[in-house]
mmCIF file of C-alpha atoms and ligand atoms in Angstrom:
data_model
loop_
_atom_site.group_PDB
_atom_site.id
_atom_site.type_symbol
_atom_site.label_atom_id
_atom_site.label_comp_id
_atom_site.label_asym_id
_atom_site.label_seq_id
_atom_site.Cartn_x
_atom_site.Cartn_y
_atom_site.Cartn_z
ATOM 1 C CA MET A 1 132.673 34.973 67.830
ATOM 2 C CA ASN A 2 134.341 38.052 69.071
ATOM 3 C CA VAL A 3 132.904 39.395 65.934
ATOM 4 C CA ILE A 4 129.201 38.411 66.873
ATOM 5 C CA LEU A 5 129.568 39.628 70.525
ATOM 6 C CA GLY A 6 131.535 43.480 68.860
ATOM 7 C CA ILE A 7 128.052 43.708 66.789
ATOM 8 C CA LEU A 8 125.584 42.376 69.913
ATOM 9 C CA PHE A 9 127.368 45.390 72.105
ATOM 10 C CA PHE A 10 127.623 47.622 69.254
ATOM 11 C CA VAL A 11 123.425 47.235 68.868
ATOM 12 C CA LEU A 12 122.520 47.085 72.369
ATOM 13 C CA GLY A 13 125.064 50.559 72.692
ATOM 14 C CA SER A 14 122.740 52.306 69.977
ATOM 15 C CA LEU A 15 120.135 51.064 71.000
ATOM 16 C CA ALA A 16 121.110 52.910 74.914
ATOM 17 C CA VAL A 17 121.729 55.780 73.404
ATOM 18 C CA TYR A 18 118.613 56.259 71.273
ATOM 19 C CA ILE A 19 116.528 55.594 73.809
ATOM 20 C CA PHE A 20 118.474 57.623 75.969
ATOM 21 C CA GLN A 21 118.023 60.558 73.779
ATOM 22 C CA LYS A 22 114.008 60.419 73.398
ATOM 23 C CA LYS A 23 113.496 60.180 77.010
ATOM 24 C CA LYS A 24 115.647 63.476 77.373
ATOM 25 C CA TYR A 25 114.032 65.547 74.495
ATOM 26 C CA SER A 26 110.678 64.136 74.840
ATOM 27 C CA LYS A 27 110.867 65.656 78.594
ATOM 28 C CA THR A 28 111.615 69.348 76.959
ATOM 29 C CA THR A 29 108.418 71.127 77.432
ATOM 30 C CA GLU A 30 106.689 74.513 75.816
ATOM 31 C CA GLU A 31 107.583 75.998 79.560
ATOM 32 C CA ASP A 32 111.624 74.691 79.599
ATOM 33 C CA LEU A 33 112.186 76.487 76.342
ATOM 34 C CA VAL A 34 110.382 79.590 77.438
ATOM 35 C CA CYS A 35 112.708 79.366 79.869
ATOM 36 C CA GLU A 36 115.786 79.069 78.493
ATOM 37 C CA VAL A 37 115.079 82.323 75.840
ATOM 38 C CA ILE A 38 113.832 84.252 79.584
ATOM 39 C CA GLN A 39 117.536 83.409 80.922
ATOM 40 C CA LYS A 40 119.598 84.231 78.244
ATOM 41 C CA ALA A 41 117.736 87.271 77.350
ATOM 42 C CA PHE A 42 118.136 88.544 81.132
ATOM 43 C CA ILE A 43 122.202 87.230 81.089
ATOM 44 C CA ARG A 44 123.605 90.564 80.444
ATOM 45 C CA GLU A 45 120.803 92.584 81.946
ATOM 46 C CA LYS A 46 122.273 94.521 85.273
ATOM 47 C CA HIS A 47 119.357 95.034 86.620
ATOM 48 C CA SER A 48 118.409 91.513 86.718
ATOM 49 C CA ASP A 49 118.686 88.713 89.761
ATOM 50 C CA HIS A 50 118.959 86.038 86.603
ATOM 51 C CA ASN A 51 115.639 84.391 88.214
ATOM 52 C CA GLU A 52 113.767 85.670 85.985
ATOM 53 C CA HIS A 53 112.222 81.833 84.572
ATOM 54 C CA LYS A 54 112.302 80.499 88.560
ATOM 55 C CA LEU A 55 109.869 83.334 88.352
ATOM 56 C CA VAL A 56 108.155 82.520 85.935
ATOM 57 C CA ARG A 57 108.016 78.586 86.473
ATOM 58 C CA GLU A 58 106.181 79.911 89.773
ATOM 59 C CA LEU A 59 103.412 82.408 88.555
ATOM 60 C CA LEU A 60 102.360 79.751 86.083
ATOM 61 C CA LYS A 61 100.962 77.686 88.341
ATOM 62 C CA SER A 62 99.759 80.671 90.942
ATOM 63 C CA ASP A 63 96.167 82.347 90.687
ATOM 64 C CA ALA A 64 97.310 84.870 89.135
ATOM 65 C CA PHE A 65 97.925 82.860 85.485
ATOM 66 C CA ILE A 66 96.649 83.927 82.322
ATOM 67 C CA LYS A 67 96.777 81.611 80.019
ATOM 68 C CA GLU A 68 95.633 83.949 77.051
ATOM 69 C CA LEU A 69 98.321 86.489 78.477
ATOM 70 C CA SER A 70 101.374 83.805 78.363
ATOM 71 C CA LEU A 71 102.607 84.457 74.770
ATOM 72 C CA THR A 72 105.136 82.921 72.384
ATOM 73 C CA ALA A 73 106.894 84.297 69.181
ATOM 74 C CA LYS A 74 108.440 81.887 67.268
ATOM 75 C CA PHE A 75 111.182 81.848 64.379
ATOM 76 C CA LYS A 76 110.607 78.474 62.421
ATOM 77 C CA GLY A 77 109.013 76.652 64.969
ATOM 78 C CA MET A 78 111.800 77.875 67.519
ATOM 79 C CA VAL A 79 110.506 79.675 70.544
ATOM 80 C CA VAL A 80 112.346 83.152 70.312
ATOM 81 C CA GLY A 81 110.257 85.540 72.614
ATOM 82 C CA TYR A 82 107.818 85.469 75.867
ATOM 83 C CA ILE A 83 105.941 88.074 77.147
ATOM 84 C CA LEU A 84 103.622 87.352 80.480
ATOM 85 C CA PHE A 85 100.761 89.993 81.949
ATOM 86 C CA THR A 86 99.601 88.102 86.019
ATOM 87 C CA LYS A 87 97.057 89.483 87.811
ATOM 88 C CA VAL A 88 97.538 92.187 90.522
ATOM 89 C CA LYS A 89 95.539 93.789 93.162
ATOM 90 C CA VAL A 90 94.573 97.709 93.908
ATOM 91 C CA GLY A 91 92.456 97.940 96.767
ATOM 92 C CA ASN A 92 89.330 95.828 95.481
ATOM 93 C CA GLN A 93 90.662 96.217 91.603
ATOM 94 C CA THR A 94 92.489 93.584 89.225
ATOM 95 C CA LEU A 95 94.691 95.056 86.754
ATOM 96 C CA LEU A 96 97.845 93.272 85.148
ATOM 97 C CA ALA A 97 101.619 93.524 86.231
ATOM 98 C CA LEU A 98 103.806 92.697 82.416
ATOM 99 C CA ALA A 99 106.754 90.563 83.369
ATOM 100 C CA PRO A 100 109.084 89.365 82.272
ATOM 101 C CA LEU A 101 109.598 90.254 78.237
ATOM 102 C CA ALA A 102 112.337 88.510 76.974
ATOM 103 C CA VAL A 103 113.453 88.100 73.582
ATOM 104 C CA LEU A 104 116.864 86.210 72.673
ATOM 105 C CA PRO A 105 119.498 88.036 72.669
ATOM 106 C CA LYS A 106 120.329 87.517 68.153
ATOM 107 C CA PHE A 107 116.230 88.402 67.709
ATOM 108 C CA GLN A 108 116.190 91.337 69.438
ATOM 109 C CA LYS A 109 115.891 95.034 67.871
ATOM 110 C CA LYS A 110 113.650 93.506 64.808
ATOM 111 C CA GLY A 111 109.945 94.245 65.998
ATOM 112 C CA ILE A 112 109.665 91.302 68.835
ATOM 113 C CA GLY A 113 108.961 92.924 71.183
ATOM 114 C CA LYS A 114 106.746 95.535 70.307
ATOM 115 C CA SER A 115 104.842 92.737 68.900
ATOM 116 C CA LEU A 116 104.355 91.232 72.202
ATOM 117 C CA VAL A 117 103.471 93.570 73.876
ATOM 118 C CA GLU A 118 101.197 94.758 71.717
ATOM 119 C CA LYS A 119 99.380 91.843 71.956
ATOM 120 C CA GLY A 120 99.328 91.145 74.926
ATOM 121 C CA HIS A 121 97.284 94.561 75.208
ATOM 122 C CA LYS A 122 95.022 93.741 72.433
ATOM 123 C CA ILE A 123 94.307 90.807 74.405
ATOM 124 C CA ALA A 124 94.075 91.945 77.830
ATOM 125 C CA LYS A 125 91.833 94.619 76.811
ATOM 126 C CA GLU A 126 89.482 91.713 75.010
ATOM 127 C CA LEU A 127 89.073 90.047 78.161
ATOM 128 C CA GLY A 128 87.979 93.387 79.894
ATOM 129 C CA TYR A 129 91.341 93.855 82.361
ATOM 130 C CA LYS A 130 91.655 98.290 82.446
ATOM 131 C CA GLY A 131 95.202 98.719 82.662
ATOM 132 C CA VAL A 132 98.638 97.213 83.378
ATOM 133 C CA VAL A 133 101.860 97.933 85.328
ATOM 134 C CA VAL A 134 105.190 97.127 84.522
ATOM 135 C CA LEU A 135 108.865 98.012 86.167
ATOM 136 C CA GLY A 136 111.680 98.177 83.703
ATOM 137 C CA HIS A 137 112.927 100.943 81.288
ATOM 138 C CA PRO A 138 111.039 104.244 80.555
ATOM 139 C CA GLU A 139 112.643 104.610 77.479
ATOM 140 C CA TYR A 140 111.113 101.228 75.816
ATOM 141 C CA TYR A 141 107.877 100.472 77.437
ATOM 142 C CA LYS A 142 106.862 104.640 76.568
ATOM 143 C CA LYS A 143 107.155 103.557 73.313
ATOM 144 C CA PHE A 144 103.418 101.811 73.903
ATOM 145 C CA GLY A 145 102.038 104.633 76.214
ATOM 146 C CA TYR A 146 102.954 103.665 79.366
ATOM 147 C CA GLU A 147 103.555 106.227 81.188
ATOM 148 C CA PRO A 148 104.739 106.972 85.779
ATOM 149 C CA ALA A 149 102.377 104.697 87.510
ATOM 150 C CA SER A 150 102.468 108.043 89.922
ATOM 151 C CA LYS A 151 100.120 109.813 87.538
ATOM 152 C CA TRP A 152 97.803 107.925 88.893
ATOM 153 C CA GLU A 153 98.656 107.388 92.424
ATOM 154 C CA ILE A 154 99.729 103.648 91.792
ATOM 155 C CA LYS A 155 102.478 102.229 93.664
ATOM 156 C CA CYS A 156 105.406 100.380 93.142
ATOM 157 C CA PRO A 157 105.378 97.974 96.808
ATOM 158 C CA ILE A 158 108.973 98.966 97.031
ATOM 159 C CA GLU A 159 110.725 101.994 96.156
ATOM 160 C CA VAL A 160 111.917 102.336 92.977
ATOM 161 C CA PRO A 161 112.972 105.313 90.222
ATOM 162 C CA ASP A 162 109.456 106.967 89.825
ATOM 163 C CA GLU A 163 109.956 106.718 86.448
ATOM 164 C CA ALA A 164 110.547 103.214 85.935
ATOM 165 C CA PHE A 165 107.594 102.053 87.593
ATOM 166 C CA MET A 166 104.932 102.344 84.947
ATOM 167 C CA ALA A 167 101.607 101.701 83.958
ATOM 168 C CA ILE A 168 99.616 102.232 81.040
ATOM 169 C CA GLU A 169 95.261 102.605 80.494
ATOM 170 C CA LEU A 170 93.638 99.731 77.998
ATOM 171 C CA TYR A 171 91.144 102.018 77.199
ATOM 172 C CA PRO A 172 90.685 106.058 77.254
ATOM 173 C CA GLY A 173 90.048 106.517 81.330
ATOM 174 C CA ALA A 174 90.174 103.068 82.191
ATOM 175 C CA LEU A 175 92.879 103.951 85.428
ATOM 176 C CA LYS A 176 91.088 107.257 86.515
ATOM 177 C CA GLU A 177 88.953 105.510 89.754
ATOM 178 C CA ILE A 178 92.438 103.465 90.632
ATOM 179 C CA SER A 179 94.862 104.456 92.964
ATOM 180 C CA GLY A 180 96.783 102.970 95.749
ATOM 181 C CA ILE A 181 100.155 100.126 96.197
ATOM 182 C CA VAL A 182 99.903 97.276 93.916
ATOM 183 C CA GLU A 183 99.866 93.903 95.643
ATOM 184 C CA TYR A 184 102.197 91.463 93.074
ATOM 185 C CA PRO A 185 101.603 87.672 93.848
ATOM 186 C CA LYS A 186 103.465 86.100 96.270
ATOM 187 C CA GLU A 187 105.215 84.930 93.978
ATOM 188 C CA PHE A 188 106.980 88.181 93.501
ATOM 189 C CA GLY A 189 107.920 87.962 97.103
ATOM 190 C CA ILE A 190 108.021 92.490 96.892
ATOM 191 C CA ASN A 191 104.966 92.665 99.411
HETATM 192 C C1 COA B 201 113.881 95.007 76.364
HETATM 193 C C2 COA B 201 113.337 93.785 75.155
HETATM 194 C C3 COA B 201 112.238 92.846 75.385
HETATM 195 C C4 COA B 201 113.574 94.205 73.545
HETATM 196 O O1 COA B 201 112.809 93.830 72.263
HETATM 197 P P1 COA B 201 113.173 93.619 70.791
HETATM 198 O O2 COA B 201 112.757 92.517 70.590
HETATM 199 O O3 COA B 201 114.356 93.973 70.994
HETATM 200 O O4 COA B 201 112.631 95.419 70.674
HETATM 201 P P2 COA B 201 112.202 95.756 69.709
HETATM 202 O O5 COA B 201 112.521 95.272 68.618
HETATM 203 O O6 COA B 201 110.154 95.372 69.332
HETATM 204 O O7 COA B 201 111.810 97.324 69.820
HETATM 205 C C5 COA B 201 110.975 98.115 70.067
HETATM 206 C C6 COA B 201 111.056 99.442 69.491
HETATM 207 O O8 COA B 201 112.071 99.187 70.960
HETATM 208 C C7 COA B 201 113.600 99.801 70.777
HETATM 209 N N1 COA B 201 114.090 99.363 72.102
HETATM 210 C C8 COA B 201 114.734 97.491 71.920
HETATM 211 N N2 COA B 201 115.635 97.640 73.169
HETATM 212 C C9 COA B 201 115.265 98.726 73.933
HETATM 213 C C10 COA B 201 116.030 99.092 75.070
HETATM 214 N N3 COA B 201 116.242 98.352 76.082
HETATM 215 N N4 COA B 201 115.822 100.098 75.506
HETATM 216 C C11 COA B 201 115.077 101.132 75.272
HETATM 217 N N5 COA B 201 114.497 101.350 73.579
HETATM 218 C C12 COA B 201 114.347 99.516 72.981
HETATM 219 C C13 COA B 201 113.815 99.175 69.687
HETATM 220 O O9 COA B 201 114.949 100.430 68.980
HETATM 221 C C14 COA B 201 112.813 99.781 68.922
HETATM 222 O O10 COA B 201 112.651 101.269 68.730
HETATM 223 P P3 COA B 201 111.615 101.795 67.488
HETATM 224 O O11 COA B 201 110.295 101.332 67.609
HETATM 225 O O12 COA B 201 111.713 103.230 67.687
HETATM 226 O O13 COA B 201 112.208 101.215 66.554
HETATM 227 C C15 COA B 201 114.891 93.197 75.051
HETATM 228 O O14 COA B 201 115.800 93.877 74.543
HETATM 229 C C16 COA B 201 115.161 91.853 75.838
HETATM 230 O O15 COA B 201 114.950 90.749 76.123
HETATM 231 N N6 COA B 201 116.237 92.122 76.902
HETATM 232 C C17 COA B 201 116.899 91.853 77.383
HETATM 233 C C18 COA B 201 115.655 91.797 78.535
HETATM 234 C C19 COA B 201 114.733 92.835 78.888
HETATM 235 O O16 COA B 201 115.170 93.812 79.731
HETATM 236 N N7 COA B 201 113.247 92.812 79.415
HETATM 237 C C20 COA B 201 112.897 93.679 79.565
HETATM 238 C C21 COA B 201 112.940 93.544 81.088
HETATM 239 S S1 COA B 201 112.205 95.786 81.640
#
Protein backbone atom coordinates (compact mmCIF):
# COMPACT_ATOMS: atom_id res chain seq x y z
CA MET A 1 0.00 0.00 0.00
CA ASN A 2 2.78 2.45 0.99
CA VAL A 3 4.61 1.67 -2.23
CA ILE A 4 1.50 2.42 -4.32
CA LEU A 5 0.95 5.71 -2.46
CA GLY A 6 4.63 6.58 -2.96
CA ILE A 7 4.38 5.96 -6.71
CA LEU A 8 1.14 7.96 -6.86
CA PHE A 9 2.72 10.96 -5.08
CA PHE A 10 5.78 10.75 -7.33
CA VAL A 11 3.67 10.72 -10.51
CA LEU A 12 1.45 13.58 -9.30
CA GLY A 13 4.50 15.59 -8.18
CA SER A 14 6.24 15.14 -11.52
CA LEU A 15 3.06 16.14 -13.34
CA ALA A 16 2.75 19.31 -11.24
CA VAL A 17 6.40 20.27 -11.93
CA TYR A 18 5.90 19.61 -15.66
CA ILE A 19 2.74 21.77 -15.83
CA PHE A 20 4.42 24.58 -13.82
CA GLN A 21 7.54 24.62 -16.04
CA LYS A 22 5.46 24.51 -19.25
CA LYS A 23 3.32 27.42 -18.07
CA LYS A 24 6.36 29.42 -16.93
CA TYR A 25 8.33 29.02 -20.16
CA SER A 26 5.42 29.35 -22.56
CA LYS A 27 4.81 32.77 -21.02
CA THR A 28 8.31 34.05 -21.88
CA THR A 29 7.82 36.27 -24.91
CA GLU A 30 10.34 37.74 -27.34
CA GLU A 31 9.75 41.05 -25.52
CA ASP A 32 10.92 39.46 -22.25
CA LEU A 33 14.05 38.11 -23.96
CA VAL A 34 14.80 41.51 -25.46
CA CYS A 35 14.35 43.19 -22.06
CA GLU A 36 16.74 40.70 -20.48
CA VAL A 37 19.39 41.53 -23.11
CA ILE A 38 18.90 45.28 -22.50
CA GLN A 39 19.19 44.90 -18.72
CA LYS A 40 22.35 42.80 -18.99
CA ALA A 41 23.93 45.12 -21.56
CA PHE A 42 23.40 48.27 -19.48
CA ILE A 43 24.28 46.74 -16.11
CA ARG A 44 27.78 48.27 -16.00
CA GLU A 45 26.96 51.48 -17.90
CA LYS A 46 27.70 54.45 -15.67
CA HIS A 47 25.46 56.87 -17.62
CA SER A 48 22.48 54.52 -17.34
CA ASP A 49 19.50 54.67 -14.98
CA HIS A 50 19.14 50.90 -15.60
CA ASN A 51 15.53 51.39 -16.64
CA GLU A 52 16.05 51.12 -20.41
CA HIS A 53 14.13 47.82 -20.52
CA LYS A 54 11.12 49.49 -18.88
CA LEU A 55 11.26 52.31 -21.41
CA VAL A 56 11.25 49.75 -24.23
CA ARG A 57 8.15 48.02 -22.83
CA GLU A 58 6.37 51.40 -22.87
CA LEU A 59 7.65 52.38 -26.33
CA LEU A 60 6.52 49.08 -27.85
CA LYS A 61 2.93 50.05 -26.95
CA SER A 62 3.27 53.70 -27.99
CA ASP A 63 2.27 55.66 -31.12
CA ALA A 64 5.98 56.28 -31.73
CA PHE A 65 6.62 52.56 -32.33
CA ILE A 66 7.47 51.32 -35.84
CA LYS A 67 7.51 47.54 -35.96
CA GLU A 68 10.03 47.37 -38.85
CA LEU A 69 12.49 49.35 -36.72
CA SER A 70 12.49 47.09 -33.68
CA LEU A 71 15.31 44.72 -34.58
CA THR A 72 16.91 41.79 -32.81
CA ALA A 73 20.22 40.06 -33.46
CA LYS A 74 20.18 36.33 -32.78
CA PHE A 75 22.84 33.69 -32.28
CA LYS A 76 21.68 30.05 -32.44
CA GLY A 77 18.11 31.24 -31.92
CA MET A 78 19.04 33.25 -28.81
CA VAL A 79 18.46 37.04 -28.68
CA VAL A 80 21.92 38.64 -28.21
CA GLY A 81 21.31 42.19 -29.43
CA TYR A 82 18.53 44.70 -29.88
CA ILE A 83 17.97 48.13 -31.43
CA LEU A 84 14.90 50.36 -31.47
CA PHE A 85 14.18 53.49 -33.49
CA THR A 86 11.04 55.45 -32.57
CA LYS A 87 9.39 58.53 -34.04
CA VAL A 88 10.30 61.96 -32.74
CA LYS A 89 9.09 65.39 -33.85
CA VAL A 90 11.25 68.33 -34.83
CA GLY A 91 8.88 71.16 -35.71
CA ASN A 92 6.41 69.64 -38.16
CA GLN A 93 8.88 66.98 -39.32
CA THR A 94 9.14 63.40 -38.09
CA LEU A 95 12.60 62.01 -37.51
CA LEU A 96 13.72 58.95 -35.60
CA ALA A 97 15.43 58.51 -32.26
CA LEU A 98 17.78 55.57 -31.82
CA ALA A 99 17.29 54.23 -28.29
CA PRO A 100 18.28 51.85 -27.00
CA LEU A 101 21.03 49.80 -28.63
CA ALA A 102 22.14 46.85 -26.56
CA VAL A 103 24.35 43.81 -27.07
CA LEU A 104 24.85 41.09 -24.46
CA PRO A 105 28.26 41.63 -22.80
CA LYS A 106 29.60 38.22 -23.97
CA PHE A 107 28.73 39.11 -27.58
CA GLN A 108 30.12 42.66 -27.65
CA LYS A 109 32.94 43.81 -29.96
CA LYS A 110 31.96 41.25 -32.61
CA GLY A 111 30.22 43.66 -34.97
CA ILE A 112 26.65 42.96 -33.76
CA GLY A 113 25.97 46.57 -32.70
CA LYS A 114 27.32 47.80 -36.01
CA SER A 115 25.14 45.45 -38.06
CA LEU A 116 22.02 46.48 -36.08
CA VAL A 117 22.72 50.20 -36.61
CA GLU A 118 23.40 49.74 -40.32
CA LYS A 119 20.36 47.51 -40.87
CA GLY A 120 18.18 50.02 -38.99
CA HIS A 121 19.43 52.91 -41.11
CA LYS A 122 18.76 50.96 -44.32
CA ILE A 123 15.18 50.12 -43.32
CA ALA A 124 14.54 53.66 -42.03
CA LYS A 125 15.69 55.08 -45.37
CA GLU A 126 13.49 52.64 -47.29
CA LEU A 127 10.54 53.72 -45.13
CA GLY A 128 11.21 57.33 -46.16
CA TYR A 129 12.65 58.78 -42.95
CA LYS A 130 15.14 61.62 -43.31
CA GLY A 131 17.34 61.27 -40.28
CA VAL A 132 18.03 59.85 -36.85
CA VAL A 133 19.03 61.46 -33.56
CA VAL A 134 20.82 59.70 -30.75
CA LEU A 135 22.05 60.57 -27.30
CA GLY A 136 25.06 58.40 -26.61
CA HIS A 137 28.78 57.69 -26.87
CA PRO A 138 30.21 60.08 -29.50
CA GLU A 139 33.17 57.76 -30.15
CA TYR A 140 30.83 54.90 -31.01
CA TYR A 141 28.24 56.68 -33.12
CA LYS A 142 30.65 58.74 -35.18
CA LYS A 143 31.81 55.45 -36.73
CA PHE A 144 28.44 55.36 -38.51
CA GLY A 145 28.53 58.99 -39.65
CA TYR A 146 26.69 60.61 -36.73
CA GLU A 147 27.72 64.22 -36.06
CA PRO A 148 26.75 66.66 -33.32
CA ALA A 149 23.11 67.57 -34.00
CA SER A 150 24.04 71.20 -33.35
CA LYS A 151 25.43 71.17 -36.90
CA TRP A 152 21.78 71.38 -38.08
CA GLU A 153 20.62 73.37 -35.03
CA ILE A 154 18.72 70.31 -33.89
CA LYS A 155 18.62 70.47 -30.11
CA CYS A 156 18.08 68.01 -27.30
CA PRO A 157 15.24 69.01 -24.91
CA ILE A 158 17.53 68.47 -21.92
CA GLU A 159 20.98 69.88 -21.29
CA VAL A 160 23.63 67.42 -22.51
CA PRO A 161 27.20 67.78 -23.79
CA ASP A 162 27.11 69.00 -27.39
CA GLU A 163 29.07 66.00 -28.69
CA ALA A 164 26.74 63.46 -27.02
CA PHE A 165 23.60 64.55 -28.88
CA MET A 166 24.07 63.49 -32.46
CA ALA A 167 22.22 63.17 -35.73
CA ILE A 168 22.70 61.51 -39.09
CA GLU A 169 21.17 62.25 -42.48
CA LEU A 170 19.82 59.13 -44.15
CA TYR A 171 20.57 60.67 -47.55
CA PRO A 172 22.65 63.72 -48.47
CA GLY A 173 20.97 67.00 -47.55
CA ALA A 174 18.03 65.30 -45.82
CA LEU A 175 18.27 67.43 -42.67
CA LYS A 176 19.03 70.69 -44.49
CA GLU A 177 15.65 72.29 -43.78
CA ILE A 178 15.17 70.77 -40.32
CA SER A 179 16.01 72.50 -37.07
CA GLY A 180 14.55 72.93 -33.61
CA ILE A 181 14.10 71.12 -30.33
CA VAL A 182 13.46 67.40 -30.57
CA GLU A 183 10.15 66.36 -29.09
CA TYR A 184 10.57 62.83 -27.74
CA PRO A 185 7.60 60.50 -27.20
CA LYS A 186 6.17 61.11 -23.71
CA GLU A 187 7.37 57.63 -22.66
CA PHE A 188 10.94 59.01 -22.51
CA GLY A 189 9.78 61.48 -19.87
CA ILE A 190 12.27 64.14 -20.96
CA ASN A 191 10.25 66.83 -22.79
C1 LIG B 1 27.67 50.00 -27.35
C2 LIG B 1 27.36 48.57 -27.80
C3 LIG B 1 25.94 48.51 -28.30
C4 LIG B 1 28.32 48.22 -28.94
O1 LIG B 1 27.94 46.96 -29.48
P1 LIG B 1 29.04 45.97 -30.08
O2 LIG B 1 28.33 44.85 -30.75
O3 LIG B 1 30.01 45.64 -29.02
O4 LIG B 1 29.73 46.94 -31.13
P2 LIG B 1 30.48 46.50 -32.46
O5 LIG B 1 31.22 45.24 -32.22
O6 LIG B 1 29.53 46.52 -33.59
O7 LIG B 1 31.51 47.68 -32.60
C5 LIG B 1 31.61 48.48 -33.75
C6 LIG B 1 32.80 49.37 -33.55
O8 LIG B 1 32.65 50.21 -32.40
C7 LIG B 1 33.71 49.99 -31.44
N1 LIG B 1 33.09 50.06 -30.12
C8 LIG B 1 32.40 49.11 -29.48
N2 LIG B 1 31.94 49.58 -28.29
C9 LIG B 1 32.37 50.86 -28.19
C10 LIG B 1 32.21 51.89 -27.21
N3 LIG B 1 31.53 51.69 -26.08
N4 LIG B 1 32.78 53.10 -27.47
C11 LIG B 1 33.47 53.32 -28.61
N5 LIG B 1 33.64 52.39 -29.59
C12 LIG B 1 33.10 51.18 -29.37
C13 LIG B 1 34.25 48.63 -31.81
O9 LIG B 1 35.58 48.50 -31.40
C14 LIG B 1 34.10 48.62 -33.31
O10 LIG B 1 35.12 49.40 -33.90
P3 LIG B 1 35.74 49.03 -35.34
O11 LIG B 1 34.57 48.96 -36.30
O12 LIG B 1 36.66 50.15 -35.61
O13 LIG B 1 36.37 47.70 -35.14
C15 LIG B 1 27.57 47.54 -26.68
O14 LIG B 1 28.87 47.70 -26.15
C16 LIG B 1 26.55 47.67 -25.54
O15 LIG B 1 25.49 47.06 -25.57
N6 LIG B 1 26.93 48.46 -24.51
C17 LIG B 1 26.07 48.66 -23.34
C18 LIG B 1 24.84 49.46 -23.68
C19 LIG B 1 25.17 50.76 -24.38
O16 LIG B 1 26.06 51.50 -23.96
N7 LIG B 1 24.41 51.06 -25.46
C20 LIG B 1 24.61 52.24 -26.25
C21 LIG B 1 23.98 53.40 -25.59
S1 LIG B 1 24.58 54.90 -26.28
